[in-house]
Structure formats: C-alpha cells, structure tokens
Coordinates of C-alpha atoms in Angstrom, one line a residue:
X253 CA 29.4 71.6 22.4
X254 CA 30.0 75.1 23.1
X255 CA 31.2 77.2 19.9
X256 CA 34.5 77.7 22.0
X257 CA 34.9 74.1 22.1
X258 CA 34.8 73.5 18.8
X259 CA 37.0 76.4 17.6
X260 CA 39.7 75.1 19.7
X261 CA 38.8 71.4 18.7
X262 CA 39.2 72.9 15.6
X263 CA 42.6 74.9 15.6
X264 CA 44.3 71.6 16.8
X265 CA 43.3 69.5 14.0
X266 CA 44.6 72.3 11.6
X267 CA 48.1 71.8 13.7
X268 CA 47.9 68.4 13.4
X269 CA 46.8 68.2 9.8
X270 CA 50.7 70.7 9.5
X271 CA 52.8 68.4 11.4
X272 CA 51.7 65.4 10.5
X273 CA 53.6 62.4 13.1
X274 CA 54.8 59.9 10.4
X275 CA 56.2 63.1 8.4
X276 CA 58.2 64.5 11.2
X277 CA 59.5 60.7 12.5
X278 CA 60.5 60.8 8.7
X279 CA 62.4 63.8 9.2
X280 CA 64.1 63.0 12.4
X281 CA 65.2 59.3 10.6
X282 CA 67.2 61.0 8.1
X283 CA 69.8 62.6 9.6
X284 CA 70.8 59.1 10.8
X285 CA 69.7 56.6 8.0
X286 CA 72.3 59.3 5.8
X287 CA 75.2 58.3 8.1
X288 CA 74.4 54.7 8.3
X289 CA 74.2 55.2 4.1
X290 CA 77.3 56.6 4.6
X291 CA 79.1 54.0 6.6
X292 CA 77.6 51.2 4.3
X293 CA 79.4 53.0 1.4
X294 CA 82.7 53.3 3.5
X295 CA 82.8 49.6 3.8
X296 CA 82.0 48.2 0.3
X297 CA 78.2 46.9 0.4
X298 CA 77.0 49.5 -2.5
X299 CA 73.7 47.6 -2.9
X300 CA 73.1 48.1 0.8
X301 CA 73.6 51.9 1.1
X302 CA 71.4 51.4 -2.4
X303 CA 68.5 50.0 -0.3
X304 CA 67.9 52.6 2.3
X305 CA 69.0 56.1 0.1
X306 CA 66.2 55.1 -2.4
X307 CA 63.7 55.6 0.0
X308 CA 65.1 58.0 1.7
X309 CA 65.7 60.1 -1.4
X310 CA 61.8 59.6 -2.4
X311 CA 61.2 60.8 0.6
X312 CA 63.2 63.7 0.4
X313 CA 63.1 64.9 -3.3
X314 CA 64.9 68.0 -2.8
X315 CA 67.7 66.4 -1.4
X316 CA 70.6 67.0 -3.5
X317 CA 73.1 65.4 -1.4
X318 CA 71.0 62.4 -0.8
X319 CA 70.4 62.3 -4.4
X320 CA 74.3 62.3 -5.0
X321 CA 74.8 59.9 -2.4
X322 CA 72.4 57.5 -4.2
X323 CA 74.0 57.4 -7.3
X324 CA 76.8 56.6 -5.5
X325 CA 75.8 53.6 -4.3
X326 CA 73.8 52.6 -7.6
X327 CA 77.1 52.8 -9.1
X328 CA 79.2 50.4 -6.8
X329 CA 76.3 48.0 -7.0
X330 CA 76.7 48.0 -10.7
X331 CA 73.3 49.6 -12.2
X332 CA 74.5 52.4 -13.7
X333 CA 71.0 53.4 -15.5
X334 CA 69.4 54.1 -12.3
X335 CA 72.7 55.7 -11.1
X336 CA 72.7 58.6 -14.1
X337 CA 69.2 59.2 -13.1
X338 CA 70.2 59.8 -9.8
X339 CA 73.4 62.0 -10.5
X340 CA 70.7 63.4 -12.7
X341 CA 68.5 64.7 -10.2
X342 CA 71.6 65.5 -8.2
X343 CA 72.4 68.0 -10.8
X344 CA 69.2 69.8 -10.9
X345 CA 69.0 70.7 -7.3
X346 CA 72.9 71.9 -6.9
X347 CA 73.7 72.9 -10.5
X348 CA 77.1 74.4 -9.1
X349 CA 78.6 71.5 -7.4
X350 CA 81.4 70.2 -9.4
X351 CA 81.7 66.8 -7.6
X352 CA 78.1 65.8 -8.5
X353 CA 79.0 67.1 -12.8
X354 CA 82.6 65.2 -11.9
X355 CA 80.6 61.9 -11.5
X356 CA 77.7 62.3 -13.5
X357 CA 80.1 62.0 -16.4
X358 CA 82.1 58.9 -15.0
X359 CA 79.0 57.2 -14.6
X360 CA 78.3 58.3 -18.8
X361 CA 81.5 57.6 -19.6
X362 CA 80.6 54.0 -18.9
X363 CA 79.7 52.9 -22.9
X364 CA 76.6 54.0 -24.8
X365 CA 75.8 56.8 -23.6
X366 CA 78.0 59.4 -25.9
X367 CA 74.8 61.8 -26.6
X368 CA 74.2 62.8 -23.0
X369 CA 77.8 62.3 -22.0
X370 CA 78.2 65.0 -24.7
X371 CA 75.2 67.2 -23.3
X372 CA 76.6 66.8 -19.6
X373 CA 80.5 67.8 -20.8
X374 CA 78.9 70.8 -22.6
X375 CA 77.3 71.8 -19.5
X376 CA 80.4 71.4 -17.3
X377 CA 82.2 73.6 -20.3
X378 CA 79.8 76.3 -19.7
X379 CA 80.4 76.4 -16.0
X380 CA 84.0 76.0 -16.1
X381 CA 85.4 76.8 -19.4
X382 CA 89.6 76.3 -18.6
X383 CA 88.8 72.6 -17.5
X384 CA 91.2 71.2 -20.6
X385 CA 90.5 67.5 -19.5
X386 CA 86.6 68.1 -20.2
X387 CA 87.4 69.4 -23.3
X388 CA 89.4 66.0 -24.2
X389 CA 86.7 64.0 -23.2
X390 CA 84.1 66.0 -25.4
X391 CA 86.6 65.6 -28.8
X392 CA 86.6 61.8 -28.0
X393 CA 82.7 61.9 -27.4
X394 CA 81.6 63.9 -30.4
X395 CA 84.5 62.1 -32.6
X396 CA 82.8 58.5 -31.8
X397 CA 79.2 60.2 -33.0
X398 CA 81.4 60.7 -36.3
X399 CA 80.9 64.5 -35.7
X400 CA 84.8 65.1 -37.0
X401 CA 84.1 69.4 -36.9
X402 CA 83.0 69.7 -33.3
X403 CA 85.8 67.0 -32.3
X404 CA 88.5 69.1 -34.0
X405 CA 87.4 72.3 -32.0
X406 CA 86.7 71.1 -28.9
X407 CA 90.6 69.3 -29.2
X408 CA 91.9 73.0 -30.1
X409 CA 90.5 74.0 -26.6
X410 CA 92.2 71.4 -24.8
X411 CA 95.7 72.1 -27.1
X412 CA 95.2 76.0 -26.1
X413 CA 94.7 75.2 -22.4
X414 CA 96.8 72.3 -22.2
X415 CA 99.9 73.3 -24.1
X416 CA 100.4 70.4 -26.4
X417 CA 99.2 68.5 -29.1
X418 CA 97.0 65.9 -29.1
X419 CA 98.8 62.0 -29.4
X420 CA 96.8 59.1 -31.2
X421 CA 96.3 57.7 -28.0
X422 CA 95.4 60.8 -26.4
X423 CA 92.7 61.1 -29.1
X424 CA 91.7 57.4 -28.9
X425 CA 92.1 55.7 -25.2
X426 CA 91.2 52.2 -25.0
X427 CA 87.6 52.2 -24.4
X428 CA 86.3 51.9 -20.7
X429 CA 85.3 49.0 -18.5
X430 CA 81.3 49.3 -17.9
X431 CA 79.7 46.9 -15.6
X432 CA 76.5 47.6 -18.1
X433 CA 78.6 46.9 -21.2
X434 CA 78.8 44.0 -22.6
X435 CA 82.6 43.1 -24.3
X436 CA 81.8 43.6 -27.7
X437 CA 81.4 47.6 -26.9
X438 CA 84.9 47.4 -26.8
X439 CA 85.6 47.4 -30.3
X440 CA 85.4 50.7 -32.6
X441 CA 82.0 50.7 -34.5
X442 CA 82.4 52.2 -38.2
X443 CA 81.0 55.6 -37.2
X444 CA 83.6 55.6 -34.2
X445 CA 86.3 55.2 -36.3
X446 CA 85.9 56.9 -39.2
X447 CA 84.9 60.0 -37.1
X448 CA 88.1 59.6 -35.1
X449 CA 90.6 59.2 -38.3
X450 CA 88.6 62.2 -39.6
X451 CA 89.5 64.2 -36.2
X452 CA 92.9 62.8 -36.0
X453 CA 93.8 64.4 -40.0
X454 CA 92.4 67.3 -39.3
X455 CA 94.6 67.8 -36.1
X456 CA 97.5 66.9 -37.9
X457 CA 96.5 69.6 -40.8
X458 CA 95.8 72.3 -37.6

C-alpha cells in the first residue's frame, strides 16, 4: 500500500469515526419521534408519549424542551418522582423559561415534597419577584414545615403586591389531590398546623 493510500484510507476513518451512522439516524429521528410525543400527549395516552421521550431525552441530554416535554407525560401517567426529575433537568438547561418553573412546582405541590417546593418557589422569587401567587404558595409551604417567621414574611409580600389581606382559607387551602399521595396526606400533621395557627396570629397582629 502506497503511503498515499493509506493517508487517505486514513482521513476517512477519522470522518467516519465524527459522523458516526447510528448517531446521525438518531438525530434525524428526533425531530419526528418529538411530534409523534407531542400528538400522544394531545390525545390523552401520557404513558405512551412517556415511552418514547425517555429515550429520546437520554439520547439528547441537552434537550431542555425534550426534557420538559418528558415530565409532561410522567405526570399524566401518574409518576410524579420521575416527573420532578425531569422538570428538574428541564430547569437546568433553560433556567429562564417560566413555563418549565410554572410546572416544576405543580408537580411539587403534589404532597411531600414541601422542602424542594420551597427551594423551587425561592428560585422562581428570585427571577420574578412581583409574582404575588408564588409568594402565597411559599407562606403555605414554609408554614406546614412549622417555619411560622419566613411564612409571615413571605405572606406580607403577597399582601404588598396583592392588595389585601390574607383569609384563613387563603392561608390554609384544602390540601391537593396527588396521584402519589396516599389519603391520609390529606389531613394536617402537628407540625402543619401549629406552624399555620402560628402564621395565621401573627398576620392578624401585622
């Protein structure tokens, strides 16, 4: 073999070894597997449009929209651990996208998950400080962790932006239906509600 030859038999195994075929097939699949996700969703079957984004997102870590998408589904097919992961990941690639913080925190709002609700409300504040309804959400959070200080300030924002005082059932909706809660959730634990009578006198002395 002439050293000619082998340079060039060379030069195309370095272009092959780039542009791998199962890589770019990958890449051409996505654009349509995302709008056959997408019509899957439309219609109802969740666990479906579950089934091929998982891949597809694994595939495509970088993906935020994917990502999102993902959680969607997760969600309508009821496993809500795997969907925060996913609105999760979501979150780290397109930190600015309110949609994705919008359901990261329906999905934690689910029941039992008050700590990183918390986190994710905080994070939302920081973004978007006038949002009064996130800063409802984070007196109702902090006040079932019993943390009756940060509950009273963060209900002060929402009266300052809002225009209004807080009413007991403002303070204290009936808890929310979780396909990943069991009924018993439902009722306040000790903590819950003496950090929300503790909230509720000090709004009342504000």
């Amino acid at each position: 073999m002439t050293p000619m030859r082998a340079f060039s038999l060379l030069m195309i195994l370095v272009v092959l070894a780039a542009c791998p075929p199962g890589k770019k097939q990958a890449a051409d699949l996505t654009p349509s597997t995302r709008n056959q996700a997408r019509a899957l969703l439309a219609r109802g079957d969740h666990a479906g449009a579950a089934a091929l984004l998982g891949p597809l997102s694994i595939k495509n870590p970088k993906d935020a929209e994917l990502a999102w998408l993902h959680g969607k589904a997760l969600v309508g097919a009821g496993e809500l651990p795997r969907a925060i992961k996913a609105f999760g990941a979501a979150r780290a690639l397109a930190p600015l996208e309110r949609t994705i913080h919008t359901d990261l925190i329906k999905a934690l709002s689910g029941g039992g998950h008050d700590k990183e609700l918390i986190e994710a409300l905080r994070q939302v504040l920081l973004l978007w400080p006038d949002d009064a309804p996130r800063h409802l959400t984070l007196s109702r959070a902090l006040a079932r962790q019993g943390k009756a200080a940060e509950a009273r300030s963060a209900a002060r924002m929402y009266r300052a932006l809002n225009g209004k005082d807080l009413s007991k059932e403002e303070l204290d909706p009936p808890a929310p239906a979780s396909p990943s809660a069991p009924e018993e959730h439902a009722a306040l634990s000790p903590t819950h509600q003496r950090g929300l009578e503790a909230a509720q006198e000090l709004e009342r002395r504000g």
